[in-house]
Structure formats: structure tokens, C-alpha cells
mmCIF file of C-alpha atoms in Angstrom:
data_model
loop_
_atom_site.group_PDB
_atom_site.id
_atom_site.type_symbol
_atom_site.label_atom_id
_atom_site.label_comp_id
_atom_site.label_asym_id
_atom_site.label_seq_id
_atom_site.Cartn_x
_atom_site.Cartn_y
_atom_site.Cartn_z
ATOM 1 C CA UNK A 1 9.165 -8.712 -13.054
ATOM 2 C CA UNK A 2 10.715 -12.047 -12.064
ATOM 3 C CA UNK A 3 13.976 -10.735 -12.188
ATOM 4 C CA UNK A 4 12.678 -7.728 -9.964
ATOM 5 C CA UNK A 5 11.503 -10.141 -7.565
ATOM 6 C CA UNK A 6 14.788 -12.122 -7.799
ATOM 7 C CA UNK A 7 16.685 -8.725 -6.565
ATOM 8 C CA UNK A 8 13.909 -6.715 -4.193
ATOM 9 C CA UNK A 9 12.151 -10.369 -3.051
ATOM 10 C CA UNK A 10 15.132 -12.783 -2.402
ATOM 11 C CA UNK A 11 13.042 -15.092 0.409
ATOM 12 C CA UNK A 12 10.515 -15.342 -1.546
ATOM 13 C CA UNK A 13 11.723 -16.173 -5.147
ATOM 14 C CA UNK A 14 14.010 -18.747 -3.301
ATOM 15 C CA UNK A 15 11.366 -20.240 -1.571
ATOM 16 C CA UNK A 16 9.241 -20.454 -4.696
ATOM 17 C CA UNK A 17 12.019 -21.703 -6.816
ATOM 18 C CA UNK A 18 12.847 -24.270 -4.330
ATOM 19 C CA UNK A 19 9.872 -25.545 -4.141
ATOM 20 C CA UNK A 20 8.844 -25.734 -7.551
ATOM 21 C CA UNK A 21 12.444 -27.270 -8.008
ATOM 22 C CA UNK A 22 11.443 -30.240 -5.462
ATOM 23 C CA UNK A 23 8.307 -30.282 -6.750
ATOM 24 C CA UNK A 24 6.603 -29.692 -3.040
ATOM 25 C CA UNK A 25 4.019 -26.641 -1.892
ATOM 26 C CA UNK A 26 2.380 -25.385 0.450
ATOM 27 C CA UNK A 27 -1.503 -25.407 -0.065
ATOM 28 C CA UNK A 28 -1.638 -21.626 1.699
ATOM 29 C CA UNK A 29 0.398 -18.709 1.744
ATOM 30 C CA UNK A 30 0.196 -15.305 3.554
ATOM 31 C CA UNK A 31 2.525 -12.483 1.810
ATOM 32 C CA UNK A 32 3.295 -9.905 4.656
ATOM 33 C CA UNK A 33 4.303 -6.762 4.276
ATOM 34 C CA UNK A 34 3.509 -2.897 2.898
ATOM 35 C CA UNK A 35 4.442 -3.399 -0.848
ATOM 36 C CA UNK A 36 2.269 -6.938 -1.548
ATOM 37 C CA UNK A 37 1.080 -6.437 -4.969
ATOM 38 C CA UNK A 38 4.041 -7.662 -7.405
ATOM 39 C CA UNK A 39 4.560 -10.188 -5.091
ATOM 40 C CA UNK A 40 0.896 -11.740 -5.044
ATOM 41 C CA UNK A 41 1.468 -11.521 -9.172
ATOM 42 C CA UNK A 42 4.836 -13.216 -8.921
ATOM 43 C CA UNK A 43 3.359 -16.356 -6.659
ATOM 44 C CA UNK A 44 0.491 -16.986 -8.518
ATOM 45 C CA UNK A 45 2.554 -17.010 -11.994
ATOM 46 C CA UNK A 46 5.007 -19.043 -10.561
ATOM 47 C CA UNK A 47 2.474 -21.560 -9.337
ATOM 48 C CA UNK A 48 0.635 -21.830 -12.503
ATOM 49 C CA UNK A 49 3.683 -21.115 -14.739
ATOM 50 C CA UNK A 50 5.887 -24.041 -16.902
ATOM 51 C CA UNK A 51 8.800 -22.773 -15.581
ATOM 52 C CA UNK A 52 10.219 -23.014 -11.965
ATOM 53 C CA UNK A 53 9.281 -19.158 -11.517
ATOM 54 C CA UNK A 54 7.264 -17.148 -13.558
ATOM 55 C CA UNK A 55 8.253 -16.748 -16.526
ATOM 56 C CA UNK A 56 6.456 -13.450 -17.752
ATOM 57 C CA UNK A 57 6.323 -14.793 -21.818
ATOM 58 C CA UNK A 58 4.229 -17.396 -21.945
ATOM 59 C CA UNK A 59 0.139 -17.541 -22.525
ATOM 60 C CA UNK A 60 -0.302 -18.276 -18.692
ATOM 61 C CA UNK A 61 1.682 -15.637 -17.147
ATOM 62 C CA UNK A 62 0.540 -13.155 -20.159
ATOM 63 C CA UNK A 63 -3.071 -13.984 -18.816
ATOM 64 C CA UNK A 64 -2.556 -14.229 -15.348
ATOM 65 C CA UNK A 65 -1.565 -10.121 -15.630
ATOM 66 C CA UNK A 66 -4.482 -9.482 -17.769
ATOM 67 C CA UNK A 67 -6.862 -10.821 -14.569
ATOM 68 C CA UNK A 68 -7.789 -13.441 -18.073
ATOM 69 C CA UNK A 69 -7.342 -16.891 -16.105
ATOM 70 C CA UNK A 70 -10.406 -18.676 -15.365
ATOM 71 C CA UNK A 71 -9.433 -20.667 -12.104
ATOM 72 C CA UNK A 72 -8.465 -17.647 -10.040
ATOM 73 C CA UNK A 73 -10.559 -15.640 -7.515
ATOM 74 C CA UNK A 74 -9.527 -12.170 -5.992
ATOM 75 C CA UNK A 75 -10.950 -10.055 -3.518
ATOM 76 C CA UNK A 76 -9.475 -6.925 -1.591
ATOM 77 C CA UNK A 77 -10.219 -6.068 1.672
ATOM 78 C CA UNK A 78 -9.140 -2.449 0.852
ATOM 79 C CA UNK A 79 -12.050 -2.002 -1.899
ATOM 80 C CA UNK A 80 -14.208 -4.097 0.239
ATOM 81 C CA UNK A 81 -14.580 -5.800 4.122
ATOM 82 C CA UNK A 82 -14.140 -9.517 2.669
ATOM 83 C CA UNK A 83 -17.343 -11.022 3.950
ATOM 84 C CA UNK A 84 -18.512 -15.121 5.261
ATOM 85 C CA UNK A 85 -20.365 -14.791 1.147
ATOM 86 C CA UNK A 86 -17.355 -14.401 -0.032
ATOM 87 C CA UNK A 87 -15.662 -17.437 1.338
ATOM 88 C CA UNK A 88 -19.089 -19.391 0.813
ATOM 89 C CA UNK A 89 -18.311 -17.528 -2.959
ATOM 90 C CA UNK A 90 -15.242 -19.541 -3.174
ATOM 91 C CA UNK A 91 -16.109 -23.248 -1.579
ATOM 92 C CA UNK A 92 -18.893 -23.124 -4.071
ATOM 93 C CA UNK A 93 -16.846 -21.600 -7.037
ATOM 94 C CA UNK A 94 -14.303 -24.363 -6.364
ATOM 95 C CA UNK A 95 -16.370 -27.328 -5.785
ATOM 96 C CA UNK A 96 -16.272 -27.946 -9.797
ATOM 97 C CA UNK A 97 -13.789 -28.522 -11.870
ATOM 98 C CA UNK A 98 -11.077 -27.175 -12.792
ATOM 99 C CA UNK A 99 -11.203 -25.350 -16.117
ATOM 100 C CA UNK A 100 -7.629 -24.749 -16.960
ATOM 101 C CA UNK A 101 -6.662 -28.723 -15.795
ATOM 102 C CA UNK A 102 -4.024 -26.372 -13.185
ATOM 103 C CA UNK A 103 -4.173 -25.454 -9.823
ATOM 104 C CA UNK A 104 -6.973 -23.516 -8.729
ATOM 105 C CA UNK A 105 -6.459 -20.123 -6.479
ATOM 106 C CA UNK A 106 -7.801 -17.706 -4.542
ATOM 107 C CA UNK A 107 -6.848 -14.355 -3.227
ATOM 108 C CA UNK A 108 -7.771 -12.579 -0.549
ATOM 109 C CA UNK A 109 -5.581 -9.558 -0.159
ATOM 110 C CA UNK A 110 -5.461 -7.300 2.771
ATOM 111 C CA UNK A 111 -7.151 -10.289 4.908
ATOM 112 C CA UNK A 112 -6.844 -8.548 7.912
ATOM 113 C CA UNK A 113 -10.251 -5.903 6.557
ATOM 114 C CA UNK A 114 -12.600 -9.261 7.060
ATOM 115 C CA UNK A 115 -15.189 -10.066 9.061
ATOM 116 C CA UNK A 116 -15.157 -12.502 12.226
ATOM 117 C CA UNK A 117 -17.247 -14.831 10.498
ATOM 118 C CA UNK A 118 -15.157 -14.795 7.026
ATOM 119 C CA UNK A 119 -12.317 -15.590 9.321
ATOM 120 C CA UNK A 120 -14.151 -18.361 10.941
ATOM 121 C CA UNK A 121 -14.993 -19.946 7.397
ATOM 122 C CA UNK A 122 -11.912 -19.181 5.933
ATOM 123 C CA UNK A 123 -10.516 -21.224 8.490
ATOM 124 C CA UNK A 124 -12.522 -24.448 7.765
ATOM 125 C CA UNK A 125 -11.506 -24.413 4.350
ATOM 126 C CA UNK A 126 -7.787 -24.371 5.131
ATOM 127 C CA UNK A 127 -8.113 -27.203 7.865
ATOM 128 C CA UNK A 128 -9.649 -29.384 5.005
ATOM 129 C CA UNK A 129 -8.049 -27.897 1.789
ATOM 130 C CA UNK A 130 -8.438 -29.677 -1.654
ATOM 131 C CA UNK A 131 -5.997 -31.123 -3.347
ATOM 132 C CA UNK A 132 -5.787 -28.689 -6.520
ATOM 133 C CA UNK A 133 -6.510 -25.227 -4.334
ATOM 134 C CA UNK A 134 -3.996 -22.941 -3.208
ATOM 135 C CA UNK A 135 -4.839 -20.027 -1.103
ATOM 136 C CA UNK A 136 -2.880 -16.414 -1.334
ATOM 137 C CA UNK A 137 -3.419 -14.240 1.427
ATOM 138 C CA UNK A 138 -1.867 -10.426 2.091
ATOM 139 C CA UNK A 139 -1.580 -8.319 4.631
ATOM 140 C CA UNK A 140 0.115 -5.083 6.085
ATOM 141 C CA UNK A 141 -0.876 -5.744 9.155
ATOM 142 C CA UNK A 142 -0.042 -9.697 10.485
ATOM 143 C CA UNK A 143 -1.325 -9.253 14.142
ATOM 144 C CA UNK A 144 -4.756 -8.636 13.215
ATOM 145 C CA UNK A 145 -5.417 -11.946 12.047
ATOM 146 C CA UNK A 146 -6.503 -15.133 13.578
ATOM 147 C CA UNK A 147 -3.184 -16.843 14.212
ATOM 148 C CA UNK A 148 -5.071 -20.555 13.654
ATOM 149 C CA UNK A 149 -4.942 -19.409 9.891
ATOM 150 C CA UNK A 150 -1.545 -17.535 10.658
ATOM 151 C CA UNK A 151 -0.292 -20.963 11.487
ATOM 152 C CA UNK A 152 -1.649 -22.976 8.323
ATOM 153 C CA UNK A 153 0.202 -20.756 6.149
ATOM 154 C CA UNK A 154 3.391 -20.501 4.506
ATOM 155 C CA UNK A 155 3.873 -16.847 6.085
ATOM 156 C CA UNK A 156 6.839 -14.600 4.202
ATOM 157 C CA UNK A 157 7.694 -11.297 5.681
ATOM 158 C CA UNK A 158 8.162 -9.297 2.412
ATOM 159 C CA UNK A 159 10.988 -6.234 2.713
ATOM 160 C CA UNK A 160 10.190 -3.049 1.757
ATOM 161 C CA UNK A 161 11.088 -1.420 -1.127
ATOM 162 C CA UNK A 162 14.026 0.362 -1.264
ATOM 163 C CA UNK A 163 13.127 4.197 -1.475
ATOM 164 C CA UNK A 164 15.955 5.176 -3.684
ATOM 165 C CA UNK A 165 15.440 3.028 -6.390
ATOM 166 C CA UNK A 166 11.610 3.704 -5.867
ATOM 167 C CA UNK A 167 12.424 7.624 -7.027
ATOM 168 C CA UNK A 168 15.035 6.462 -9.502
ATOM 169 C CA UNK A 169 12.806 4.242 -11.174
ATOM 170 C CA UNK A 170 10.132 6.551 -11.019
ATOM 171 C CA UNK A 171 12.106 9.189 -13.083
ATOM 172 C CA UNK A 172 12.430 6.802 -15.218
ATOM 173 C CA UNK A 173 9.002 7.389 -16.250
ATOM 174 C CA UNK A 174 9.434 11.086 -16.589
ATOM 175 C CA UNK A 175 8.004 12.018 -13.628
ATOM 176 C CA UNK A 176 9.315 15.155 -12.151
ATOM 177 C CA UNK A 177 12.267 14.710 -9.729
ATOM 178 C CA UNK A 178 10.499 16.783 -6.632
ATOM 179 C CA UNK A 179 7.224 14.693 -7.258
ATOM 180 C CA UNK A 180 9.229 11.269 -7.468
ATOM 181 C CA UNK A 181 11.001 12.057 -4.281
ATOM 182 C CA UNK A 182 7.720 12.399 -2.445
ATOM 183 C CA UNK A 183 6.240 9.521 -4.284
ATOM 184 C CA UNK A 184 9.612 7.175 -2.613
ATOM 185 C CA UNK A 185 8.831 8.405 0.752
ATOM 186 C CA UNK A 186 4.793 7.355 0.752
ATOM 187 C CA UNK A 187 4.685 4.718 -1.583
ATOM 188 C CA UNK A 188 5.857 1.184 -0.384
ATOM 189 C CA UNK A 189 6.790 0.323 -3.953
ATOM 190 C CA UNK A 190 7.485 1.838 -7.620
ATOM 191 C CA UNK A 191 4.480 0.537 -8.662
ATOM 192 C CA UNK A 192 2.062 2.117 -5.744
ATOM 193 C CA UNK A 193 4.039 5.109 -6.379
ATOM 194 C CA UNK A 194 3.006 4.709 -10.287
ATOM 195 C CA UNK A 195 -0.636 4.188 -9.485
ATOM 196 C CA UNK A 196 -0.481 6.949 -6.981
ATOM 197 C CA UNK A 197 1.312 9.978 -9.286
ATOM 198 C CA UNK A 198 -1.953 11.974 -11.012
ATOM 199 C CA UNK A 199 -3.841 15.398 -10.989
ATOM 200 C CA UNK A 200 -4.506 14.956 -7.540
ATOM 201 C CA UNK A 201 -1.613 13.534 -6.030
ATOM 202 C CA UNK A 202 0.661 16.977 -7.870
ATOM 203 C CA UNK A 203 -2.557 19.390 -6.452
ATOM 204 C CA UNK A 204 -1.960 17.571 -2.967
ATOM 205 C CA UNK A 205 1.890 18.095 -2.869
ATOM 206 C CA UNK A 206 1.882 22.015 -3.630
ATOM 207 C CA UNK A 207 -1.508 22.113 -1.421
ATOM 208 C CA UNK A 208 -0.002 20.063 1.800
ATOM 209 C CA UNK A 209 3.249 22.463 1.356
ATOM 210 C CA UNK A 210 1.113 25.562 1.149
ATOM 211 C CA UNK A 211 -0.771 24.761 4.022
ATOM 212 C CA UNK A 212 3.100 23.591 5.734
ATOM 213 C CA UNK A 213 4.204 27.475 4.716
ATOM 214 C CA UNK A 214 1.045 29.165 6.014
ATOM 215 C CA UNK A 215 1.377 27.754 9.540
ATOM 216 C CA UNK A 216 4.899 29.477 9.777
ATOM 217 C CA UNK A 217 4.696 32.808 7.822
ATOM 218 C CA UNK A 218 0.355 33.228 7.971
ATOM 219 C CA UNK A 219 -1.103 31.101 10.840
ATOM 220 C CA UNK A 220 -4.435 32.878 10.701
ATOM 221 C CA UNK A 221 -5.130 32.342 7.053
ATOM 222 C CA UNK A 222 -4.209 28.179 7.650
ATOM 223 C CA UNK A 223 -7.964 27.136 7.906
ATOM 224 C CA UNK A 224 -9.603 29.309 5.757
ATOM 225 C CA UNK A 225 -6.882 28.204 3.020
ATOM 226 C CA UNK A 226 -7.566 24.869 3.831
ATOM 227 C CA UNK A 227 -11.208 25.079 3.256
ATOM 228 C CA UNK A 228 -11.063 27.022 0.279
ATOM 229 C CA UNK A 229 -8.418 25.227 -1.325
ATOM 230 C CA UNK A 230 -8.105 21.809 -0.020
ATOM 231 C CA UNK A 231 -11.867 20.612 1.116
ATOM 232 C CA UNK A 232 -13.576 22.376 -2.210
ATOM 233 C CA UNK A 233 -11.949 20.670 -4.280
ATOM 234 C CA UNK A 234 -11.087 17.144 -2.637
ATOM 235 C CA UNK A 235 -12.611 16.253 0.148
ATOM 236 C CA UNK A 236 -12.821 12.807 0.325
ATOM 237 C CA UNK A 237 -11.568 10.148 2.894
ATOM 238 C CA UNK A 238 -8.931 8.834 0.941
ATOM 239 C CA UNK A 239 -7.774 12.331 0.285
ATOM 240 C CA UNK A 240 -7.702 14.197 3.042
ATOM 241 C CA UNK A 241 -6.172 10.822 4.136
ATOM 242 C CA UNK A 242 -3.225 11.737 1.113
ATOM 243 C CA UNK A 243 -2.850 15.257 2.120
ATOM 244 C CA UNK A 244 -2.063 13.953 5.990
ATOM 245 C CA UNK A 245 0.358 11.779 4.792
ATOM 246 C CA UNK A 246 2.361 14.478 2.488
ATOM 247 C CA UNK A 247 2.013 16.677 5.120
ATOM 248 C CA UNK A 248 3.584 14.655 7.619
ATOM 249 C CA UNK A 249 6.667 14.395 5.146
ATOM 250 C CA UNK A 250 6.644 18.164 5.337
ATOM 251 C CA UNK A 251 6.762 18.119 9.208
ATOM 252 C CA UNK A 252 9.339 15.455 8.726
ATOM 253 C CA UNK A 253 10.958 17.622 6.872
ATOM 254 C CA UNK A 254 11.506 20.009 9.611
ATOM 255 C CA UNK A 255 13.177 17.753 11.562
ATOM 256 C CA UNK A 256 15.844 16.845 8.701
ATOM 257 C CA UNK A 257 16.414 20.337 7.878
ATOM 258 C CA UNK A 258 17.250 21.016 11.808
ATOM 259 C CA UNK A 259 20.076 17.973 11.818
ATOM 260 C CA UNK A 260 20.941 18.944 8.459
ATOM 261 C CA UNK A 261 19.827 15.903 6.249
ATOM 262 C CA UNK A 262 18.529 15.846 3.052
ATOM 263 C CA UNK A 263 15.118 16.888 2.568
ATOM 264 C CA UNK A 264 12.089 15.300 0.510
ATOM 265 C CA UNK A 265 10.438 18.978 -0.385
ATOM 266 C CA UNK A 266 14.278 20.118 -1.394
ATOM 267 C CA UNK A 267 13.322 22.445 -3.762
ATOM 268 C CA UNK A 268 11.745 24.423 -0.997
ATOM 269 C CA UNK A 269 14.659 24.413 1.027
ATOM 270 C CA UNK A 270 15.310 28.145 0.796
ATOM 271 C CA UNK A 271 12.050 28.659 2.481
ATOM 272 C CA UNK A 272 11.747 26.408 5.280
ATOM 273 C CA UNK A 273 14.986 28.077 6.279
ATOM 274 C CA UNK A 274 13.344 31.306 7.236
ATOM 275 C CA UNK A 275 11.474 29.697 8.990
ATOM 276 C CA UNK A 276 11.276 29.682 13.418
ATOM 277 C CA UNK A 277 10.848 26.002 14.162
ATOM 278 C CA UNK A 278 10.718 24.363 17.352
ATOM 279 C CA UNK A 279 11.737 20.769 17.024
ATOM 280 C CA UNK A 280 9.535 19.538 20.090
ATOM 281 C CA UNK A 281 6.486 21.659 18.659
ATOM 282 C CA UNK A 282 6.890 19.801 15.227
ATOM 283 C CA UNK A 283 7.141 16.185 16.817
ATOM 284 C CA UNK A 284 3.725 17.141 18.748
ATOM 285 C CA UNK A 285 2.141 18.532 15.240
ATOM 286 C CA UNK A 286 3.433 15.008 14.042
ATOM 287 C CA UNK A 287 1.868 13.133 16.238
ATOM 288 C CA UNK A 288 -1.279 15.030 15.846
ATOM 289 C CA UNK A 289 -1.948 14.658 12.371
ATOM 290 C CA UNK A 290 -1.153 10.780 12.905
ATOM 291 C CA UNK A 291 -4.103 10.467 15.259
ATOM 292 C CA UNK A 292 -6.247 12.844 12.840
ATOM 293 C CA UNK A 293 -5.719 10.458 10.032
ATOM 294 C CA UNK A 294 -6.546 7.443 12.497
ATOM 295 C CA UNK A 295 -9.955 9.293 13.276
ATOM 296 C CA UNK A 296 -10.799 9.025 9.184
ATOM 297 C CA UNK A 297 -11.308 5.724 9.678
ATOM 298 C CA UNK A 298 -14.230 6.823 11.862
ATOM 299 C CA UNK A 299 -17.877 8.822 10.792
ATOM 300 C CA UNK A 300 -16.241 11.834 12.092
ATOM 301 C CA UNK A 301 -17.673 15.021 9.908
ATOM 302 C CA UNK A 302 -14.288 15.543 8.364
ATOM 303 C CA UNK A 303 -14.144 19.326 8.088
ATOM 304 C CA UNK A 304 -14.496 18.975 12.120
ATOM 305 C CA UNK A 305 -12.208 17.171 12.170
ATOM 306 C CA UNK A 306 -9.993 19.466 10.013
ATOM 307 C CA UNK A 307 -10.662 22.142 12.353
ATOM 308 C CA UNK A 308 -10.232 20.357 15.594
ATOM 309 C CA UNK A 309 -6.794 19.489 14.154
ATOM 310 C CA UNK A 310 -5.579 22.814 13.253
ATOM 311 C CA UNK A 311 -6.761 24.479 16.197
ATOM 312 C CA UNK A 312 -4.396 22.488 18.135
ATOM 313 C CA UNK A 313 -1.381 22.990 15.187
#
């Protein structure tokens, strides 16, 4: 991993090896960017670690992976809205000692899902921070969050992962090349795409292409298919939210075969050839399913809003 970090993460490993190296750090950090996970793992290692980075070998790193070391303090704004009892968690978590004699951290990732008043306390404990605490925030989104905590934190803008070496590492693993290809284009890293390839996510790529091929060769049969196939089986937020984003790839698609790129769904090339497509009538269906998966977010019924969706496709 650190040598991962070293090649995908160059700002940041610098930075942390710098300041290791001259012994100075920052008592707050906020890691920006789509792919935030390794590098949240990497930071705390390297804060807590012997060595000037992580070192991945030793008893601290080793528990630091296994979620074993007792001074650290995670919550997700993605599993849950990070709440002012959270924070209050925290102050009163940290107001004893330390039981590992090292720093003392908490993470908040995805700080951008928490509430006004989380913000508001968070922000009091970075303008009077103790002396053994270091705070690790992430984020995908950097304008949604108070810049007075913006501005107390060592802020690195994380690049994305590289999407061929995403897929290439992802065959690695013996997953099918079709599969890894769509895995590289929807995963930020190799190891979202990792988490991400299961029953579902190989039932969503045939389904989402299915539904892709109905709307040219069987338009009438597109919601009933849909229904039958898709919402009867999965029909969660999170995965109709999966099978927007795979189709988009397939609309996407489209587009690449008309200027003659390379396409994700390659195999199906020979298909999406006979097919009529308008490219202004695909960048509207685009945009469409966009503002469908935006509406998730919402307590819209979903199967209306399946509907409403199609009807206009």
C-alpha cells in the first residue's frame, strides 16, 4: 500500500514524508477527492507508524487495518448523517488518556453528510485542538463544507485513480475482463471496484444492457422488463442507484461507438451497431437518468420514478 500511495498519491506521501521527516504536523487534515479510502488508511498509519510513512509490517500498521487500535474513532457520513452526539462522542472519548501513549485520531469521512450543528461543534474542537489529537476528514464533495473548518485543515486534493490500471489490476483478481472494464469506469479506485464486483453488481451489468437493447430493438417491452426483472429482484436505493450508473456507461457508450472509440460494453459491440441512434437523443436520455438518480436521494416512490423516467426515454 505505501508504495501504491507513493505512485497513485505523490502530494500526499510527500507531504506526509516531509513532515514526519521535520518532525512538524498539522493537527487536521481534510483528504479530498472520489477515491479517499486507501488514503485515510495511509495517513493514519503514517501518523502512528515508527517509520516516516507507513510501514505496512509492523504491530501498529498491522492493527490500524484490522480497525484493532484503541485511540482511533471513525464515523461515515455515507452509512450515517454524522450528528452534534457524535462530535460530543469524541470530546468526551478524548478527554482521557491516551491508551496507546500515541497520537489520538478521529475520522470523520464523507464530512460533507453532517448536520449544521455537528459542523458547528466540530468547529470548536479544531479552534482549540489538543495537543495529542489529530483530526482526518474526507470528502467528495469540498464546497459543501463550512470553509472556517476548510481553512483549519491541511486540505489535499487527492487524483483519481487511473482507470486503466483500475481494470488491469482488477484482472488481476480474476475478474472477468468485460466486468473489470465496467468496474474502471464507475469505481474511483481498484479497491471500490473490489468491494463493488458481486452477484449483484454481474445481475446489474447484463440487466442495465438488456434494458439499453430493449429501448432500441423492443421499446414497448422496456418497462415491463424493467419491473419484472430489475425492481423484483433489487429494488433498493442504492441499486437502482447502480443500475443508473451502468446504464449511463451504456448511453455513453453510444456516443463512443458514433466517433469510433473504444467502448466499455465491447463485447456487445456487434449489437449496438444495428442499432439507429441519434446522438442528440442519447445526450438528452443522459441527462435524464442523471437527474433520475439525483431524485433517489429524495422519498420519491421509486417505481414512479422508474416510470416517469422511461416514459420520457
Amino acid at each position: 500500500m505505501m508504495d501504491n500511495i507513493k505512485e497513485t498519491q505523490p502530494i500526499l506521501y510527500n507531504l506526509v514524508y516531509n513532515a514526519n521527516k521535520e518532525n512538524r504536523r498539522n493537527h487536521a487534515f481534510l483528504l479530498s477527492g472520489t477515491n479517499t479510502k486507501e488514503a485515510v488508511q495511509f495517513l493514519i498509519k503514517s501518523i502512528l507508524c515508527d517509520q516516516l510513512v507507513a510501514c505496512n509490517e509492523c504491530n501498529t500498521c498491522k492493527r490500524v487495518d484490522e480497525k484493532k487500535y484503541n485511540d482511533i474513532i471513525y464515523y461515515d457520513g455515507d452509512k450515517e448523517s454524522i450528528k452534534k452526539r457524535h462530535i460530543d462522542a469524541i470530546r468526551s472519548s478524548f478527554i482521557a488518556t491516551s491508551l496507546e501513549g500515541k497520537s489520538k485520531i478521529y475520522v470523520l469521512e464523507n464530512i460533507d453528510k453532517s448536520s449544521k450543528e455537528a459542523m458547528n461543534s466540530l468547529l470548536k474542537m479544531l479552534e482549540e485542538p489538543e495537543g495529542d489529537t489529530v483530526a482526518i476528514f474526507s470528502t467528495k464533495n469540498k464546497a459543501r463544507i463550512l470553509p472556517t473548518i476548510v481553512s483549519r485543515c491541511q486540505v489535499i486534493d487527492l487524483k483519481p485513480d487511473n482507470k486503466q490500471i483500475i481494470k488491469s489490476k482488477l484482472v488481476i483478481e480474476n475478474i472477468e475482463l468485460a466486468y473489470a472494464n465496467l468496474l474502471a469506469e464507475i469505481a474511483p479506485s481498484y479497491k471500490d471496484g473490489l468491494e463493488l464486483y458481486d452477484e449483484r453488481f454481474c445481475y446489474m451489468y447484463h440487466e442495465a444492457f438488456a434494458t439499453l437493447q430493449d429501448m432500441y430493438t423492443n421499446p414497448d417491452n422496456v418497462l415491463i422488463n424493467i419491473h419484472t426483472n430489475l425492481l423484483m429482484k433489487y429494488k433498493k436505493k442504492d441499486d437502482v442507484a447502480l443500475f443508473f450508473d451502468i446504464f449511463v456507461v451504456g448511453l455513453k457508450d453510444l456516443l463512443r461507438f458514433i466517433y469510433g472509440q473504444e467502448l466499455v460494453f465491447e463485447k456487445e459491440k456487434a449489437k449496438i451497431q444495428t442499432w439507429n441512434i441519434d446522438e442528440n437523443q442519447v445526450i438528452d436520455r443522459i441527462q435524464a437518468v442523471l437527474m433520475a438518480k439525483q431524485k433517489l436521494g429524495s422519498n420519491m416512490n421509486i417505481g414512479l420514478l422508474i416510470d416517469s423516467l422511461f416514459y420520457k426515454l
